[in-house]
Amino acid sequence: LNKNGFMVSKLKKVHISYKHDKNYDKALEAIKNGLKKNNIEYSIDVQDIKYRDNIVEYEKEIGSADRVIMFIIASYLKSIDCMFEMAEIFKKPDVMERVFPIVDMTPISRNRKGLEEIKDYWQEQKVKASAQMQTEVGTSDYIIDEISKINAIIKALDEFWDYIVHVNTGIFE
């Protein structure tokens, strides 16, 4: 209880993982406003990553968070940054207690066919990055890091997909 006798939220900071898309700005604002209204501290990249901060470290912070809202849209599934956050999130156990998905993946099917589409996409990205490595003069740490992220994404995909397909996220609207 705080000094006024009201219960204080036992939630630690909630992290929001999402893909920037102006079509979903209102929905994202509704999420942030709901958290504010309930005095729940949250972290979102546009306000928490400061000039010269390390974005990869922030993505890893999201992965280790006690509470994460994953705002999953079709473009999220094909974003290396978003999907790396997903891979980091699924490294930590207790996904059912920590992760709160909001899902609108249209036009990607929320079934085996959709999983196959996303797996094929990431395998293709890995092949492209690997081919680029073959043509590079010297070594490219950036491409090596990208391949490492893609490997982490591919490794976590089945668990992630199983979760977003079998957890009732309700109607998006």
mmCIF file of C-alpha atoms in Angstrom:
data_model
loop_
_atom_site.group_PDB
_atom_site.id
_atom_site.type_symbol
_atom_site.label_atom_id
_atom_site.label_comp_id
_atom_site.label_asym_id
_atom_site.label_seq_id
_atom_site.Cartn_x
_atom_site.Cartn_y
_atom_site.Cartn_z
ATOM 1 C CA LEU A 1 0.000 0.000 0.000
ATOM 2 C CA ASN A 2 1.191 3.512 -0.697
ATOM 3 C CA LYS A 3 0.859 6.439 1.750
ATOM 4 C CA ASN A 4 -2.784 6.999 0.680
ATOM 5 C CA GLY A 5 -3.736 3.387 1.406
ATOM 6 C CA PHE A 6 -3.977 2.378 -2.261
ATOM 7 C CA MET A 7 -2.401 -0.794 -3.568
ATOM 8 C CA VAL A 8 0.757 -0.208 -5.562
ATOM 9 C CA SER A 9 1.153 -2.213 -8.754
ATOM 10 C CA LYS A 10 3.447 -5.170 -8.239
ATOM 11 C CA LEU A 11 4.267 -5.156 -11.949
ATOM 12 C CA LYS A 12 7.706 -4.085 -12.937
ATOM 13 C CA LYS A 13 8.130 -2.078 -16.102
ATOM 14 C CA VAL A 14 6.220 -3.476 -19.074
ATOM 15 C CA HIS A 15 8.125 -3.529 -22.346
ATOM 16 C CA ILE A 16 6.306 -3.082 -25.651
ATOM 17 C CA SER A 17 7.641 -4.943 -28.675
ATOM 18 C CA TYR A 18 6.095 -3.772 -31.952
ATOM 19 C CA LYS A 19 6.758 -2.804 -35.571
ATOM 20 C CA HIS A 20 6.321 0.844 -36.525
ATOM 21 C CA ASP A 21 3.282 1.110 -38.792
ATOM 22 C CA LYS A 22 1.133 4.234 -38.998
ATOM 23 C CA ASN A 23 -1.956 2.051 -39.590
ATOM 24 C CA TYR A 24 -1.616 0.807 -36.000
ATOM 25 C CA ASP A 25 -0.703 4.091 -34.278
ATOM 26 C CA LYS A 26 -4.133 4.411 -32.629
ATOM 27 C CA ALA A 27 -3.987 0.881 -31.263
ATOM 28 C CA LEU A 28 -0.505 1.455 -29.878
ATOM 29 C CA GLU A 29 -1.637 4.724 -28.281
ATOM 30 C CA ALA A 30 -4.570 2.872 -26.684
ATOM 31 C CA ILE A 31 -2.145 0.365 -25.156
ATOM 32 C CA LYS A 32 0.117 3.122 -23.802
ATOM 33 C CA ASN A 33 -2.866 5.091 -22.463
ATOM 34 C CA GLY A 34 -4.232 1.983 -20.738
ATOM 35 C CA LEU A 35 -0.897 1.400 -19.038
ATOM 36 C CA LYS A 36 -0.651 5.061 -17.989
ATOM 37 C CA LYS A 37 -4.229 5.072 -16.678
ATOM 38 C CA ASN A 38 -3.398 2.091 -14.480
ATOM 39 C CA ASN A 39 -0.093 3.600 -13.325
ATOM 40 C CA ILE A 40 1.930 0.850 -14.970
ATOM 41 C CA GLU A 41 5.389 1.963 -16.005
ATOM 42 C CA TYR A 42 6.259 0.933 -19.539
ATOM 43 C CA SER A 43 9.162 1.052 -21.917
ATOM 44 C CA ILE A 44 8.912 1.662 -25.652
ATOM 45 C CA ASP A 45 11.804 2.318 -28.011
ATOM 46 C CA VAL A 46 10.753 5.768 -29.263
ATOM 47 C CA GLN A 47 10.903 7.193 -25.748
ATOM 48 C CA ASP A 48 13.526 4.989 -24.118
ATOM 49 C CA ILE A 49 16.309 4.620 -26.677
ATOM 50 C CA LYS A 50 18.273 7.818 -26.392
ATOM 51 C CA TYR A 51 20.836 9.315 -28.717
ATOM 52 C CA ARG A 52 23.806 6.937 -29.047
ATOM 53 C CA ASP A 53 22.161 4.158 -26.989
ATOM 54 C CA ASN A 54 22.813 0.599 -28.125
ATOM 55 C CA ILE A 55 19.686 -0.712 -29.836
ATOM 56 C CA VAL A 56 20.749 -4.377 -29.611
ATOM 57 C CA GLU A 57 21.196 -4.031 -25.848
ATOM 58 C CA TYR A 58 17.690 -2.557 -25.625
ATOM 59 C CA GLU A 59 16.326 -5.508 -27.646
ATOM 60 C CA LYS A 60 18.015 -7.875 -25.198
ATOM 61 C CA GLU A 61 16.525 -5.913 -22.276
ATOM 62 C CA ILE A 62 13.072 -6.502 -23.751
ATOM 63 C CA GLY A 63 13.882 -10.202 -23.942
ATOM 64 C CA SER A 64 14.683 -10.412 -20.253
ATOM 65 C CA ALA A 65 11.715 -8.316 -19.118
ATOM 66 C CA ASP A 66 9.207 -9.644 -16.595
ATOM 67 C CA ARG A 67 6.268 -8.387 -18.695
ATOM 68 C CA VAL A 68 6.165 -7.859 -22.445
ATOM 69 C CA ILE A 69 3.331 -6.766 -24.689
ATOM 70 C CA MET A 70 4.036 -8.126 -28.157
ATOM 71 C CA PHE A 71 2.088 -6.177 -30.773
ATOM 72 C CA ILE A 72 2.385 -8.610 -33.685
ATOM 73 C CA ILE A 73 1.428 -7.569 -37.206
ATOM 74 C CA ALA A 74 2.488 -9.087 -40.540
ATOM 75 C CA SER A 75 5.413 -6.679 -40.967
ATOM 76 C CA TYR A 76 6.642 -7.559 -37.425
ATOM 77 C CA LEU A 77 7.156 -11.133 -38.619
ATOM 78 C CA LYS A 78 9.503 -9.974 -41.393
ATOM 79 C CA SER A 79 11.473 -7.388 -39.413
ATOM 80 C CA ILE A 80 14.886 -8.573 -38.236
ATOM 81 C CA ASP A 81 14.801 -6.186 -35.264
ATOM 82 C CA CYS A 82 11.317 -7.208 -34.111
ATOM 83 C CA MET A 83 11.946 -10.905 -34.614
ATOM 84 C CA PHE A 84 15.277 -10.668 -32.800
ATOM 85 C CA GLU A 85 13.343 -9.164 -29.868
ATOM 86 C CA MET A 86 10.984 -12.150 -30.169
ATOM 87 C CA ALA A 87 13.918 -14.573 -30.072
ATOM 88 C CA GLU A 88 15.274 -12.817 -26.975
ATOM 89 C CA ILE A 89 11.817 -12.888 -25.337
ATOM 90 C CA PHE A 90 11.466 -16.622 -25.921
ATOM 91 C CA LYS A 91 14.899 -17.391 -24.428
ATOM 92 C CA LYS A 92 13.523 -16.699 -20.962
ATOM 93 C CA PRO A 93 11.103 -19.241 -19.473
ATOM 94 C CA ASP A 94 7.561 -18.603 -18.265
ATOM 95 C CA VAL A 95 6.331 -17.113 -21.530
ATOM 96 C CA MET A 96 2.696 -17.695 -20.498
ATOM 97 C CA GLU A 97 3.170 -15.483 -17.432
ATOM 98 C CA ARG A 98 5.344 -12.814 -19.047
ATOM 99 C CA VAL A 99 4.131 -12.292 -22.613
ATOM 100 C CA PHE A 100 0.864 -10.647 -23.627
ATOM 101 C CA PRO A 101 0.334 -10.906 -27.389
ATOM 102 C CA ILE A 102 -1.860 -8.635 -29.466
ATOM 103 C CA VAL A 103 -2.058 -10.167 -32.920
ATOM 104 C CA ASP A 104 -3.245 -9.024 -36.339
ATOM 105 C CA MET A 105 -1.127 -10.906 -38.869
ATOM 106 C CA THR A 106 -3.401 -10.436 -41.883
ATOM 107 C CA PRO A 107 -2.706 -11.647 -44.607
ATOM 108 C CA ILE A 108 -0.467 -14.307 -42.991
ATOM 109 C CA SER A 109 -2.404 -17.360 -41.843
ATOM 110 C CA ARG A 110 -2.273 -18.241 -38.172
ATOM 111 C CA ASN A 111 -1.650 -21.920 -38.872
ATOM 112 C CA ARG A 112 0.960 -24.324 -40.299
ATOM 113 C CA LYS A 113 0.863 -22.587 -43.677
ATOM 114 C CA GLY A 114 1.679 -19.238 -42.057
ATOM 115 C CA LEU A 115 4.544 -20.774 -40.089
ATOM 116 C CA GLU A 116 5.901 -22.280 -43.293
ATOM 117 C CA GLU A 117 5.728 -18.863 -45.005
ATOM 118 C CA ILE A 118 7.649 -17.185 -42.193
ATOM 119 C CA LYS A 119 10.231 -19.976 -41.946
ATOM 120 C CA ASP A 120 10.797 -19.807 -45.707
ATOM 121 C CA TYR A 121 11.223 -16.035 -45.469
ATOM 122 C CA TRP A 122 13.911 -16.284 -42.766
ATOM 123 C CA GLN A 123 15.706 -19.171 -44.507
ATOM 124 C CA GLU A 124 15.790 -17.002 -47.636
ATOM 125 C CA GLN A 125 17.198 -14.056 -45.655
ATOM 126 C CA LYS A 126 19.893 -16.332 -44.233
ATOM 127 C CA VAL A 127 20.828 -17.600 -47.712
ATOM 128 C CA LYS A 128 21.038 -14.013 -49.032
ATOM 129 C CA ALA A 129 23.221 -12.868 -46.137
ATOM 130 C CA SER A 130 25.454 -15.935 -46.480
ATOM 131 C CA ALA A 131 25.825 -15.320 -50.225
ATOM 132 C CA GLN A 132 26.769 -11.709 -49.527
ATOM 133 C CA MET A 133 29.453 -12.939 -47.109
ATOM 134 C CA GLN A 134 30.993 -14.923 -49.965
ATOM 135 C CA THR A 135 31.418 -11.776 -52.068
ATOM 136 C CA GLU A 136 32.726 -9.533 -49.276
ATOM 137 C CA VAL A 137 36.354 -8.519 -49.222
ATOM 138 C CA GLY A 138 37.588 -9.441 -45.761
ATOM 139 C CA THR A 139 35.013 -10.131 -43.089
ATOM 140 C CA SER A 140 31.914 -8.167 -42.354
ATOM 141 C CA ASP A 141 31.009 -8.178 -38.685
ATOM 142 C CA TYR A 142 27.669 -6.596 -39.565
ATOM 143 C CA ILE A 143 26.664 -9.493 -41.837
ATOM 144 C CA ILE A 144 27.967 -12.039 -39.334
ATOM 145 C CA ASP A 145 25.821 -10.405 -36.627
ATOM 146 C CA GLU A 146 22.815 -10.408 -38.957
ATOM 147 C CA ILE A 147 23.245 -14.134 -39.688
ATOM 148 C CA SER A 148 23.524 -14.750 -35.946
ATOM 149 C CA LYS A 149 20.238 -12.872 -35.374
ATOM 150 C CA ILE A 150 18.550 -14.845 -38.167
ATOM 151 C CA ASN A 151 19.742 -18.120 -36.615
ATOM 152 C CA ALA A 152 18.250 -17.066 -33.266
ATOM 153 C CA ILE A 153 14.969 -16.174 -34.999
ATOM 154 C CA ILE A 154 14.780 -19.520 -36.806
ATOM 155 C CA LYS A 155 15.558 -21.380 -33.573
ATOM 156 C CA ALA A 156 12.729 -19.631 -31.669
ATOM 157 C CA LEU A 157 10.104 -19.678 -34.433
ATOM 158 C CA ASP A 158 8.343 -22.943 -33.550
ATOM 159 C CA GLU A 159 7.859 -22.025 -29.885
ATOM 160 C CA PHE A 160 6.774 -18.499 -30.795
ATOM 161 C CA TRP A 161 4.320 -19.729 -33.434
ATOM 162 C CA ASP A 162 2.867 -22.344 -31.120
ATOM 163 C CA TYR A 163 2.265 -19.616 -28.553
ATOM 164 C CA ILE A 164 0.599 -17.053 -30.840
ATOM 165 C CA VAL A 165 -1.557 -19.723 -32.505
ATOM 166 C CA HIS A 166 -2.753 -21.384 -29.303
ATOM 167 C CA VAL A 167 -3.150 -18.414 -26.977
ATOM 168 C CA ASN A 168 -6.466 -16.613 -27.323
ATOM 169 C CA THR A 169 -5.619 -13.011 -28.065
ATOM 170 C CA GLY A 170 -9.236 -12.073 -28.645
ATOM 171 C CA ILE A 171 -10.402 -9.930 -31.527
ATOM 172 C CA PHE A 172 -7.772 -7.358 -32.458
ATOM 173 C CA GLU A 173 -10.186 -4.414 -32.583
#
